[in-house]
XYZ file of C-alpha atoms in Angstrom:
478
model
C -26.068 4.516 20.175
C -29.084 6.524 19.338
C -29.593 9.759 17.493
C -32.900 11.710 19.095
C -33.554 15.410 17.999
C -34.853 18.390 19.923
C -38.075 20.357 19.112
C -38.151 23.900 18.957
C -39.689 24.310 22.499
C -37.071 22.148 23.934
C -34.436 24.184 23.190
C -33.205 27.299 24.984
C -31.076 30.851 24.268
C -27.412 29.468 25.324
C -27.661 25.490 24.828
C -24.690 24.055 23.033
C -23.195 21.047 20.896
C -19.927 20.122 19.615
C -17.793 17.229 18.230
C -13.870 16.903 17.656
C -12.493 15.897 14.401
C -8.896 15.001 13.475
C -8.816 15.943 9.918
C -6.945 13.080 7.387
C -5.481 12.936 4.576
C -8.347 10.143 3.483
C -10.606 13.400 3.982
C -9.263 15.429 1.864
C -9.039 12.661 -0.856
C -12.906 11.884 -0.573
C -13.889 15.383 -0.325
C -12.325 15.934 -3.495
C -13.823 12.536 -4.998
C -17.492 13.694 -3.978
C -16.993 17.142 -4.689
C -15.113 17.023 -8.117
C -12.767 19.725 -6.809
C -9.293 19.486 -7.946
C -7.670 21.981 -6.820
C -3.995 20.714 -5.465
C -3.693 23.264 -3.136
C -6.241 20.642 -1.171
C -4.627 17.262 -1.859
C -1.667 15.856 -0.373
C 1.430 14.074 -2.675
C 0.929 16.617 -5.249
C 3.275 19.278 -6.690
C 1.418 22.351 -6.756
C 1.062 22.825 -2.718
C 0.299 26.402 -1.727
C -0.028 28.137 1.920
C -2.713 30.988 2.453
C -0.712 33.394 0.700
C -0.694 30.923 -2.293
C 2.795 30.610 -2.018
C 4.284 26.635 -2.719
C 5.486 24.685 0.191
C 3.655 24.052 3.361
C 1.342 21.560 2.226
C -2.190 20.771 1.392
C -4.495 22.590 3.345
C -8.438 21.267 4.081
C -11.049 22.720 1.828
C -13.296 25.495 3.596
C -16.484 23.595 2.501
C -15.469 20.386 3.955
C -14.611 22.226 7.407
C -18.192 23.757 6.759
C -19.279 20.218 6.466
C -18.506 19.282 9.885
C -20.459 22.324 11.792
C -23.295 20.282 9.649
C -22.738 17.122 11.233
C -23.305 18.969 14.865
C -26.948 20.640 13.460
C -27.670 17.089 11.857
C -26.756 14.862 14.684
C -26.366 16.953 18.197
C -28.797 20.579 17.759
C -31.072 20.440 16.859
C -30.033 17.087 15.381
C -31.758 14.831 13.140
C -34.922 16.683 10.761
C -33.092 19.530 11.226
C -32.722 22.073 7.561
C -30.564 24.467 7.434
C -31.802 27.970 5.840
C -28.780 29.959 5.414
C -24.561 29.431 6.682
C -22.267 32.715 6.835
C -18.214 31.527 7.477
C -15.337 33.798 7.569
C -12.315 31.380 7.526
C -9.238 33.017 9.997
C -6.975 30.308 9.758
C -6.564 27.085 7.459
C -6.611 23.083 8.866
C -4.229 20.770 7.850
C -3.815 17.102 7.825
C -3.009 16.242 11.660
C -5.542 18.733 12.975
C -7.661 18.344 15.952
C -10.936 20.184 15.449
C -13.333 21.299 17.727
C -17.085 22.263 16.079
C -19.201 24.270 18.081
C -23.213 25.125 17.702
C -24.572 27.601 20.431
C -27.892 28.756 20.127
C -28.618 32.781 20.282
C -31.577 33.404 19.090
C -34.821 31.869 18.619
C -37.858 32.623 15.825
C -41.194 31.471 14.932
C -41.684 29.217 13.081
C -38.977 27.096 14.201
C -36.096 28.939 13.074
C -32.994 28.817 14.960
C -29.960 31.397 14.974
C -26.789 29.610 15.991
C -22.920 30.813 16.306
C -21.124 27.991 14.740
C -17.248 27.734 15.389
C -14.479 25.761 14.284
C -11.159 25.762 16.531
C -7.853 24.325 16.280
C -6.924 22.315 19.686
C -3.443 20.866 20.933
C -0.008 22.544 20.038
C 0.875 26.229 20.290
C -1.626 27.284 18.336
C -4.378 25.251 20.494
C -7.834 27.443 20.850
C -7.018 29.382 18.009
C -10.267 29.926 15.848
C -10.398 28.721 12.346
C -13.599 29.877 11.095
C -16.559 31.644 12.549
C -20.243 32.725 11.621
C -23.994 32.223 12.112
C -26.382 29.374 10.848
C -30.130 29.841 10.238
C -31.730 26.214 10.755
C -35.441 25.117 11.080
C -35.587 22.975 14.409
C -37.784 19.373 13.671
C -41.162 19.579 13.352
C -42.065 15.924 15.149
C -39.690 13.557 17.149
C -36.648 11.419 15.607
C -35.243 8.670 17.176
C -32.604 6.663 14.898
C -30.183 4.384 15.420
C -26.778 6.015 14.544
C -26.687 4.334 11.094
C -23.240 2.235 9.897
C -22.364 3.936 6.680
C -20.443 1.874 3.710
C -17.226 2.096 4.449
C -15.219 4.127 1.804
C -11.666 3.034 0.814
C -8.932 5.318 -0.096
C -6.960 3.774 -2.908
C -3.531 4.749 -2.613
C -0.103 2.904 -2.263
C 2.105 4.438 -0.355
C 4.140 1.086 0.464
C 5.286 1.529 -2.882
C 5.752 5.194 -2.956
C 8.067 3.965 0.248
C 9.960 1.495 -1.423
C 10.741 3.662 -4.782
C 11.426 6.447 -2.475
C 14.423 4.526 -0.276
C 16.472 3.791 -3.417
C 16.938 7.689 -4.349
C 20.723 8.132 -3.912
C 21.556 4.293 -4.266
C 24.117 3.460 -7.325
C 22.223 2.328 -10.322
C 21.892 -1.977 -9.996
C 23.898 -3.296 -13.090
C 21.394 -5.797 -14.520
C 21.437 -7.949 -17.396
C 17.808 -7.648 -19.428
C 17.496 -10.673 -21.207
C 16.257 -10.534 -24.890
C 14.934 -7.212 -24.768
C 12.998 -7.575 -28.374
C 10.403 -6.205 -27.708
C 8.657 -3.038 -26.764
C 7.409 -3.921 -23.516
C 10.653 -5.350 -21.881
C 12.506 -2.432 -23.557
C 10.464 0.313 -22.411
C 10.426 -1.247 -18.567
C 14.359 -1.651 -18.929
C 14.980 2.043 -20.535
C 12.267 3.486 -17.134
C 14.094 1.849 -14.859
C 17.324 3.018 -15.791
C 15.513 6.604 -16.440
C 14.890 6.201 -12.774
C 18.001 5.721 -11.756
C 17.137 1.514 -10.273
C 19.059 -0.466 -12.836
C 22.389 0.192 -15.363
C 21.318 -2.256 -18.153
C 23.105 -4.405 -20.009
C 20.955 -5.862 -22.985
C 21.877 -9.351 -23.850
C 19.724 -10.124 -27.000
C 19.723 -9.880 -30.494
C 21.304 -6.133 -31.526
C 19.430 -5.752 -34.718
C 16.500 -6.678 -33.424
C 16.909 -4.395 -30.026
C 17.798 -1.153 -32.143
C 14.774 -1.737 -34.102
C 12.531 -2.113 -31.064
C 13.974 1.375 -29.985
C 13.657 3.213 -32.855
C 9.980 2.293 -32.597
C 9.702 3.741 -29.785
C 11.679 6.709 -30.264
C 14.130 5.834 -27.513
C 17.863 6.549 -28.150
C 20.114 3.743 -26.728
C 23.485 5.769 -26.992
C 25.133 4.546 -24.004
C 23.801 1.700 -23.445
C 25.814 -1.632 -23.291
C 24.345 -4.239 -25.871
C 25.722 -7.500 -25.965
C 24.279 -9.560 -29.671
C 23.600 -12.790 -28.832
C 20.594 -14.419 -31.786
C 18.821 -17.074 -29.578
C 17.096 -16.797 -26.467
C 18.784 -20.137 -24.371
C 22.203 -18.108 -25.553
C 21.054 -14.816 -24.116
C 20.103 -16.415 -20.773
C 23.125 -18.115 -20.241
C 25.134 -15.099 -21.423
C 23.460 -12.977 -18.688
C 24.090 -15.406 -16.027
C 27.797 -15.649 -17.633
C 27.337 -11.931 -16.745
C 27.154 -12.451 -13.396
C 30.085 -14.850 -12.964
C 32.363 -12.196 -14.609
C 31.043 -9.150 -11.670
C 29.302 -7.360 -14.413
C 26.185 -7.283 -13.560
C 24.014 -8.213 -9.939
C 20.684 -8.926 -11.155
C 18.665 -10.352 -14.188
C 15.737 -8.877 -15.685
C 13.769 -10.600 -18.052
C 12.626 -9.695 -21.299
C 10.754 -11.321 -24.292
C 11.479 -14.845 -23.644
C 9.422 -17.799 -21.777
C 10.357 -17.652 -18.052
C 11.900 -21.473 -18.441
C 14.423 -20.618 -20.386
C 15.850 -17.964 -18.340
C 15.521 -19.703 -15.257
C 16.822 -22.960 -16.561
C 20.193 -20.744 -17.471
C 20.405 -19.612 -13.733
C 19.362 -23.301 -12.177
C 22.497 -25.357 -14.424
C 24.458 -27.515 -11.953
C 27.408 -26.164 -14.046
C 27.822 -22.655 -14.528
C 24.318 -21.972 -13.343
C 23.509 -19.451 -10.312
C 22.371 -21.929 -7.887
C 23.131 -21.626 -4.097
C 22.120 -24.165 -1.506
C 18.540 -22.802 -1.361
C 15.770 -23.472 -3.571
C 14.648 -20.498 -5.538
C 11.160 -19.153 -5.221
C 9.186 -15.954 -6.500
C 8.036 -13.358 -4.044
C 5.102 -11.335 -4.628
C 5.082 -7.629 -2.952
C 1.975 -6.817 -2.549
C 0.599 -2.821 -1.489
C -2.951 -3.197 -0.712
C -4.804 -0.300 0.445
C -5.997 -0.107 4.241
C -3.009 -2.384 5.048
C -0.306 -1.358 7.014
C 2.745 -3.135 5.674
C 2.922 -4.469 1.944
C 1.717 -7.914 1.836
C 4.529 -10.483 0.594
C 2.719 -13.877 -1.100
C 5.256 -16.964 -1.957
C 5.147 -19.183 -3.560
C 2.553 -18.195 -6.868
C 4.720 -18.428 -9.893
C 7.889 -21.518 -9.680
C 7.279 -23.852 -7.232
C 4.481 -25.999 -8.580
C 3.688 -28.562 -5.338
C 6.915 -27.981 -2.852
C 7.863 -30.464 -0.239
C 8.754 -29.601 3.355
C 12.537 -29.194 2.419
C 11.103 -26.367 -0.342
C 8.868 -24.903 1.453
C 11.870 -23.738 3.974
C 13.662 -21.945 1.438
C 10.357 -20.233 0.228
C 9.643 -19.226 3.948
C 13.529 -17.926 4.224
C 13.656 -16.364 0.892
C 10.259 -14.077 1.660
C 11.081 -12.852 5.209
C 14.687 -11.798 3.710
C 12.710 -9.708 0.919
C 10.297 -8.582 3.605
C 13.479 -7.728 5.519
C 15.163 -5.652 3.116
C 11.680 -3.811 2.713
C 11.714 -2.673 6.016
C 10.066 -4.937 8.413
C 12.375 -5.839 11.547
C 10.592 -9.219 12.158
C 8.262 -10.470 9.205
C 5.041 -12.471 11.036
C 4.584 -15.060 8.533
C 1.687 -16.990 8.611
C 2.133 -20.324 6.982
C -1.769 -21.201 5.492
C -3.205 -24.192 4.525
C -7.252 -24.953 4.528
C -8.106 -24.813 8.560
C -6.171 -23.666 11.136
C -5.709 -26.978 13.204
C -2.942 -29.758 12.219
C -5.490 -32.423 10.498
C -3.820 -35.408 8.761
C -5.977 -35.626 6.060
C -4.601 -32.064 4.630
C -0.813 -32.862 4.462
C -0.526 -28.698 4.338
C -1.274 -28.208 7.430
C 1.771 -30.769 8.994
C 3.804 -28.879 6.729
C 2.716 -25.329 8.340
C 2.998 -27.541 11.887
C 6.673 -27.929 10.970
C 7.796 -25.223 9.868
C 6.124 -22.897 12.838
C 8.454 -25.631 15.160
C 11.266 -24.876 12.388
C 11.718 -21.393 13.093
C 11.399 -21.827 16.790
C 14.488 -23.760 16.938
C 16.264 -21.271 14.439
C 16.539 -23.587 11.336
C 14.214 -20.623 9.852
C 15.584 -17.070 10.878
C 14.856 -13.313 10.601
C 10.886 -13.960 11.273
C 7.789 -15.035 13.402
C 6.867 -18.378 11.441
C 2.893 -19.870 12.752
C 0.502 -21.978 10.940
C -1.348 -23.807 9.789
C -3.720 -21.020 9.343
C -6.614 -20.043 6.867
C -6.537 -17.070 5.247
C -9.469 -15.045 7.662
C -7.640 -16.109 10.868
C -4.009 -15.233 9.129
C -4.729 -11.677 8.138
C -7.945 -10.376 10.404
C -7.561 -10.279 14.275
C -10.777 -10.698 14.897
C -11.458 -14.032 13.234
C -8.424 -15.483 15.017
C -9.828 -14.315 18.682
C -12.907 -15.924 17.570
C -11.092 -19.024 17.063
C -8.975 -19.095 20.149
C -5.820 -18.377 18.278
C -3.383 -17.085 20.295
C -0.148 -16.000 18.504
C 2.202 -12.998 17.522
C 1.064 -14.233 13.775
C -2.314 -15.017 13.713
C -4.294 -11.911 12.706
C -1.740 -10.006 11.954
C 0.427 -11.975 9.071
C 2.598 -9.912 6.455
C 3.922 -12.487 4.700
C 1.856 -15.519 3.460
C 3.013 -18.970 2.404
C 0.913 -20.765 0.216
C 0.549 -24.898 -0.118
C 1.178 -24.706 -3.461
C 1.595 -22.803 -7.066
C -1.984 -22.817 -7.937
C -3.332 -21.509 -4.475
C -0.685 -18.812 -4.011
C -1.193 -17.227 -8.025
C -5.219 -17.263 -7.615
C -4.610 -15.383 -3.955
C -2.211 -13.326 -5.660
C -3.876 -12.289 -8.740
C -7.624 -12.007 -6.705
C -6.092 -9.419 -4.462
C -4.766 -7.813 -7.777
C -7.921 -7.469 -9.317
C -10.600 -7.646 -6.634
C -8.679 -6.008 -3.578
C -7.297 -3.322 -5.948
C -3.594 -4.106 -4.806
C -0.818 -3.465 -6.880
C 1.598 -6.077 -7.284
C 5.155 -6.360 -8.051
C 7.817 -9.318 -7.590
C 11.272 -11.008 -7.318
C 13.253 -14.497 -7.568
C 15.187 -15.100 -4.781
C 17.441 -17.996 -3.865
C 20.095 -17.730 -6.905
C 23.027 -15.784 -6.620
C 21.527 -12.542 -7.694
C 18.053 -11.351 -7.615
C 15.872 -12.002 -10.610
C 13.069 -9.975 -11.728
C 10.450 -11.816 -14.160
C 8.794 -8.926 -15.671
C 5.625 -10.032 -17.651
C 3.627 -8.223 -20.961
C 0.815 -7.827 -18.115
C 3.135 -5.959 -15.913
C 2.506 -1.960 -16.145
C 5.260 0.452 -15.747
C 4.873 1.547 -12.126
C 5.058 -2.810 -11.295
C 7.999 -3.386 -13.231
C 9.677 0.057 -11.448
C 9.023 -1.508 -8.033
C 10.147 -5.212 -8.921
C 13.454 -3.171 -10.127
C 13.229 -1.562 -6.695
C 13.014 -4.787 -4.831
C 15.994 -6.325 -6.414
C 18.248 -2.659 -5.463
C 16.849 -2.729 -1.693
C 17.649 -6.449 -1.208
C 21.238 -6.125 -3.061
C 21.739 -3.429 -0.776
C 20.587 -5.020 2.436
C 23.238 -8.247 1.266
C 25.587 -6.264 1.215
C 25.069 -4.111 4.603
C 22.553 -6.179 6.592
C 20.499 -3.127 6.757
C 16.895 -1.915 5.489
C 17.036 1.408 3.546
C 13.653 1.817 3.930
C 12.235 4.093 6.665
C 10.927 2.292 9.476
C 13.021 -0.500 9.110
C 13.926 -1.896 12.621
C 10.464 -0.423 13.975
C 8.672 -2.874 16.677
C 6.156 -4.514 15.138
């Protein structure tokens, strides 16, 4: 499409141009970015929300000078359109858009003087509901019409992402009103795993239990000014004691989950995968990344990037089961999960990709359950629609994956931690396949991560127990 202007003599008393808009809550977040304005009466998720008596409560409302924007974009691209310069805008504002809005912009031309200056009516209007037609803001615009012809191609801009995580926000926000997960934190020694523990019982996720050394704990707190009146501490000096006193825990109905806290992730796990008196079921335990990446519309589950080194076939269909249950629990009806390897064709020579082969067949005859299983495929075809139509691909997966099995450790923690740190996602996680959940908090981990993982193990105790998402949407079609 092509952008061509009009010259003063080209246009007449009466001529018109307009464009429709749905404003967005992305809008009013770049606005704000560009414009350095603050103000929360024009930004959504805040407290401070005011209507146009500045009253709290109906929600953020679009800023006047980004509605002004858009009569801009009809003098800039439509009349006179591109070279044209504005001179002078009135606006009287008679209502207020909100997120959701369908806009109408109107130029009309009413005037015309030498040299080149053009009198418009401008006019923004609300459209659709009760209220459709009903002016938002009027006035007049003085612009200087083009001097010489413009004929542009209408130019691709850099696209502008919107960093937010509201998959998270969603997750945090289904556990309000659930009964506190009794948890055993595992040597809690230091400030770190104390501090995550003592938020996510301020938050209402977890009732700790700290299973550590007492002294050591107290001290820790006292460091950080946090009084542990009320909190269960069990003293136990080493760290293999304290992991196979939490699991002990468990096999007394104290506690339904395990945190850990300032020890190495082997021994805890080592505690919870003893033939006797372990926490072993007859699946293999694997980690499960949670993933909330902006632009994407479900969180993004990654498995396996953090125990299974180099899984077999028979491994590989626990890790597939245990990450569509978490992905369950989160709110997806049926998790597509693309199983990837290197190419997206079943080659020999890349035993990953008979693997993927298998397991796709696996969950067609229900030996894998709860989810859409496909692969192999590579990581463009898994996630992006359009590189699998390029390819031919033809599947309810391919394109359109929310979960994501990896060959092997060292794939799945370089995808994991690139999307962290290149893709802006946030990240949190949980071990699944032992009797209870486990959540392997790390010194890297900030507070909002550690919050969710605690979140992750509540939703999927919760949907054990009922068969049932908390989290809104759950059941949706996908």
């Amino acid at each position: 499409m092509k952008l061509t202007n009009r010259l003063f003599d080209e246009i007449a008393i009466g001529d018109s141009a307009s464009i429709r808009r749905v404003c967005t809550e992305s809008d009013l977040y770049v606005f704000a970015n560009v414009s350095g304005n603050l103000n929360p009466a024009n930004l959504p998720d805040l407290e401070a929300r005011f209507d146009t008596d500045g009253d709290p409560g109906t929600g953020a409302v679009a800023p006047s000078m980004w509605l002004a924007s858009l009569i801009g974009n009809v003098i800039g691209t439509r009349l006179p359109g591109p070279g044209a310069l504005y001179r002078a805008q009135t606006l009287v504002f008679r209502d207020r858009a909100r997120v959701g809005d369908e806009l109408q912009v109107t130029v009309t031309v009413v005037d015309k003087r030498e040299p080149r200056l053009l009198l418009l009516d401008t006019r923004i209007e609300r459209l659709g509901g009760a209220s459709g037609g009903q002016s938002i803001a009027e006035g007049q615009a003085e612009v200087f019409a083009p001097a010489r012809r413009i004929e542009i191609a209408n130019a691709e801009l850099p696209d502008v992402l919107v960093r937010r995580h509201e998959h998270f926000d969603r997750l945090l926000a289904a556990c309000a009103g659930l009964p506190a997960l009794p948890t055993a934190v595992v040597s809690p020694d230091d400030p770190d795993s104390l501090e995550g523990a003592l938020q996510a019982r301020d938050a209402g996720l977890i009732a700790p239990v700290l299973v550590g050394p007492a002294s050591a704990i107290r001290e820790v707190a006292a460091g950080l000014g946090r009084d542990l009146e009320g909190v269960d501490i069990i003293d136990v000096a080493h760290d293999d004691e304290a992991a196979a006193r939490a699991v002990a825990l468990v096999h007394e109905g104290r506690v339904r989950a395990l945190m850990k806290g300032h020890l190495h992730t082997d021994a805890l796990l080592s505690a919870v995968v003893r033939r006797t008196g372990g926490l072993r079921t007859n699946r293999r335990i694997s980690h499960v990344y949670v993933l909330d990446l902006p632009g994407m519309a479900d969180p993004l589950f990654v498995s396996d990037a953090a125990i299974n080194i180099a899984p077999g076939l028979e491994e590989k269909v626990d890790i597939v089961q245990n990450a569509i249950d978490l992905a369950r629990a989160c709110g997806l009806a049926e998790p597509r999960v693309g199983v990837l390897s290197a190419v997206e064709t079943v080659t020999p020579a890349i035993p990953s990709t008979i693997d993927a082969a298998v397991l796709s067949k696996m969950a067609e005859r229900g030996q894998i359950t709860g989810g859409l299983v496909d692969g192999p495929l590579a990581m463009d075809n898994a996630v992006d629609l359009r590189a699998a139509r390029t390819k031919g691909i033809a599947s309810l997966v391919a394109g359109r994956a929310q979960v994501l099995i990896v060959p092997n450790l060292e794939s799945g923690n370089m995808l994991a931690k690139e999307l962290v740190f290149l893709a802006h996602a946030e990240a949190a996680g949980l071990v699944l396949g032992a009797q209870v959940p486990v959540m392997l908090t790390s010194r890297a981990d900030d507070a909002r991560s550690r919050l969710v993982s605690c979140a992750l193990a509540q939703l999927h105790d919760w949907w054990r127990a009922h068969g049932a998402s908390r989290v809104a949407g759950a059941g949706r079609a996908d």
